[in-house]
Coordinates of C-alpha atoms in Angstrom, one line a residue:
A242 CA -44.1 45.5 -48.2
P243 CA -46.1 47.4 -45.5
L244 CA -47.6 45.4 -42.7
S245 CA -50.7 46.6 -41.0
Q246 CA -49.2 45.1 -37.8
A247 CA -46.0 47.1 -38.1
A248 CA -45.1 49.3 -35.1
T249 CA -46.1 52.9 -35.2
Y250 CA -43.5 55.3 -33.8
T251 CA -44.7 58.7 -32.5
A252 CA -41.7 59.6 -30.4
P253 CA -38.0 59.7 -31.1
L254 CA -36.2 56.4 -31.2
K255 CA -33.5 55.9 -28.5
L256 CA -30.4 54.2 -29.8
Y257 CA -27.8 53.0 -27.3
E258 CA -25.5 51.0 -29.6
S259 CA -24.3 51.6 -33.2
S260 CA -27.3 50.8 -35.5
S261 CA -28.5 51.2 -39.0
F262 CA -32.1 51.8 -40.0
K263 CA -34.4 52.0 -43.0
A264 CA -37.9 53.6 -42.6
Q265 CA -40.8 54.3 -44.9
L266 CA -43.8 56.4 -44.3
Y267 CA -47.2 54.9 -45.3
D268 CA -50.7 56.5 -45.4
A269 CA -53.8 54.9 -43.9
G270 CA -54.3 52.8 -47.0
N271 CA -50.8 51.3 -46.6
R272 CA -49.5 53.2 -49.6
P273 CA -45.9 54.5 -49.4
Q274 CA -45.5 58.2 -49.1
G275 CA -42.2 59.6 -50.6
L276 CA -39.0 57.7 -50.6
P277 CA -37.6 55.4 -47.9
S278 CA -35.1 57.0 -45.5
E279 CA -31.9 55.3 -44.4
G280 CA -29.4 56.2 -41.8
S281 CA -27.0 55.0 -39.3
F282 CA -25.9 55.9 -35.8
I283 CA -22.3 55.3 -34.8
K284 CA -21.8 55.2 -31.0
I285 CA -18.7 57.1 -30.1
K286 CA -16.6 55.4 -27.4
R287 CA -14.8 57.7 -25.1
E288 CA -11.5 56.7 -23.5
N289 CA -9.6 59.2 -21.5
S290 CA -5.9 58.6 -20.9
L291 CA -2.7 60.5 -20.2
T292 CA -2.8 61.7 -23.8
T293 CA -6.3 63.0 -23.9
G294 CA -6.3 66.7 -24.7
M295 CA -2.5 67.0 -24.8
A296 CA -0.4 68.8 -27.4
V297 CA 0.2 66.8 -30.5
S298 CA 2.3 67.4 -33.6
A299 CA 2.7 65.2 -36.7
S300 CA 4.6 64.9 -39.8
T301 CA 1.6 66.2 -41.7
D302 CA -1.7 67.8 -40.8
Q303 CA -2.7 68.4 -44.4
L304 CA -5.2 65.6 -44.8
D305 CA -8.2 67.5 -43.5
P306 CA -10.7 66.5 -42.2
R307 CA -8.3 64.2 -40.4
P308 CA -6.0 66.5 -38.4
A309 CA -3.6 65.2 -35.8
R310 CA -5.7 66.5 -32.9
L311 CA -8.0 63.5 -33.5
I312 CA -5.2 61.3 -32.0
V313 CA -5.7 62.9 -28.6
D314 CA -9.4 63.8 -28.5
G315 CA -10.4 60.7 -26.5
E316 CA -13.0 59.6 -29.1
I317 CA -12.7 56.2 -30.7
T318 CA -14.5 55.9 -34.0
K319 CA -13.9 54.1 -37.2
D320 CA -14.2 57.1 -39.4
D321 CA -12.4 60.0 -37.5
Y322 CA -8.7 59.4 -37.5
W323 CA -5.4 60.9 -38.4
S324 CA -3.5 59.5 -41.4
D325 CA -0.3 59.9 -43.2
K326 CA 1.9 58.1 -45.8
A327 CA 4.4 55.5 -44.8
G328 CA 7.2 57.1 -42.7
G329 CA 4.9 59.5 -40.9
W330 CA 5.3 60.4 -37.3
V331 CA 3.4 61.7 -34.3
T332 CA 4.6 63.3 -31.1
I333 CA 2.4 63.7 -28.1
D334 CA 3.7 66.0 -25.3
L335 CA 2.4 64.7 -21.9
G336 CA 3.3 68.0 -20.3
K337 CA 5.6 66.6 -17.7
A338 CA 7.6 63.4 -17.0
Q339 CA 5.2 60.4 -16.7
T340 CA 5.8 56.7 -15.9
I341 CA 4.1 54.7 -18.6
D342 CA 4.2 50.9 -19.2
K343 CA 1.9 50.5 -22.2
L344 CA 0.4 52.3 -25.1
K345 CA -2.9 51.5 -26.9
V346 CA -2.7 52.1 -30.6
Y347 CA -6.1 52.5 -32.3
T348 CA -6.0 51.9 -36.0
Y349 CA -8.5 52.0 -38.8
W350 CA -9.9 48.5 -38.6
D351 CA -11.3 46.6 -41.6
N352 CA -9.6 43.2 -41.6
Y353 CA -7.4 44.1 -44.7
R354 CA -4.7 46.4 -43.4
Y355 CA -1.3 45.8 -41.9
Y356 CA 0.3 48.4 -39.6
Q357 CA 4.0 48.8 -38.8
Y358 CA 5.0 51.3 -36.2
V359 CA 7.7 52.0 -33.5
I360 CA 7.0 53.6 -30.1
D361 CA 9.8 55.9 -28.9
V362 CA 9.7 57.8 -25.6
S363 CA 11.8 60.9 -24.6
P364 CA 12.2 62.7 -21.3
D365 CA 13.2 65.9 -23.1
G366 CA 12.1 65.8 -26.7
K367 CA 15.7 65.4 -27.8
T368 CA 16.9 61.9 -26.7
W369 CA 14.6 59.1 -27.8
H370 CA 14.4 55.5 -26.7
K371 CA 12.6 52.7 -28.5
V372 CA 10.2 50.9 -26.1
A373 CA 8.0 48.9 -28.5
T374 CA 7.5 48.0 -32.1
S375 CA 4.8 46.3 -34.2
A376 CA 7.5 44.8 -36.5
G377 CA 6.9 41.1 -36.9
I378 CA 3.1 41.4 -36.5
R379 CA 2.0 39.9 -39.8
K380 CA -1.7 39.6 -39.4
N381 CA -4.6 41.7 -40.7
Q382 CA -5.7 44.3 -38.2
R383 CA -8.9 42.6 -37.0
H384 CA -9.1 44.5 -33.7
K385 CA -9.4 48.2 -33.4
D386 CA -6.7 48.5 -30.7
M387 CA -3.4 47.0 -30.0
C388 CA -2.0 47.3 -26.5
M389 CA 1.8 47.7 -26.6
P390 CA 3.3 46.9 -23.2
F391 CA 6.9 47.8 -22.3
L392 CA 9.1 48.3 -19.3
P393 CA 8.7 51.8 -17.8

């Protein structure tokens, strides 16, 4: 129900965090005009790393609009992600030899999914060494990122 004391907005709203809103336009007699509008704003977190903007290849890039390039774009959102069936793989070329000791894996987070993956590294793209695995993690993915530390 409209309130005569409700705030009147004459300028754009500034949103700094993810938010949802519902708005209705009323005339001077507090009668609704048209239908209510709803929307949401999802704040995109940006996290640059050694992989940001690097070349990426994947077992499939067929599930548009979720191409493999989303893995290395540096943007962390719930709705823009690469996906594949079980057994899929991703290779990120860092361009040159790098010393790394951890990898953050960002997954779709909804409290209902389990993820199993293996992290392999290679100095030449031919010889691969397993450095981390999520095997044995038997909890729902409640957090959007998992940090996988390993020896460099």
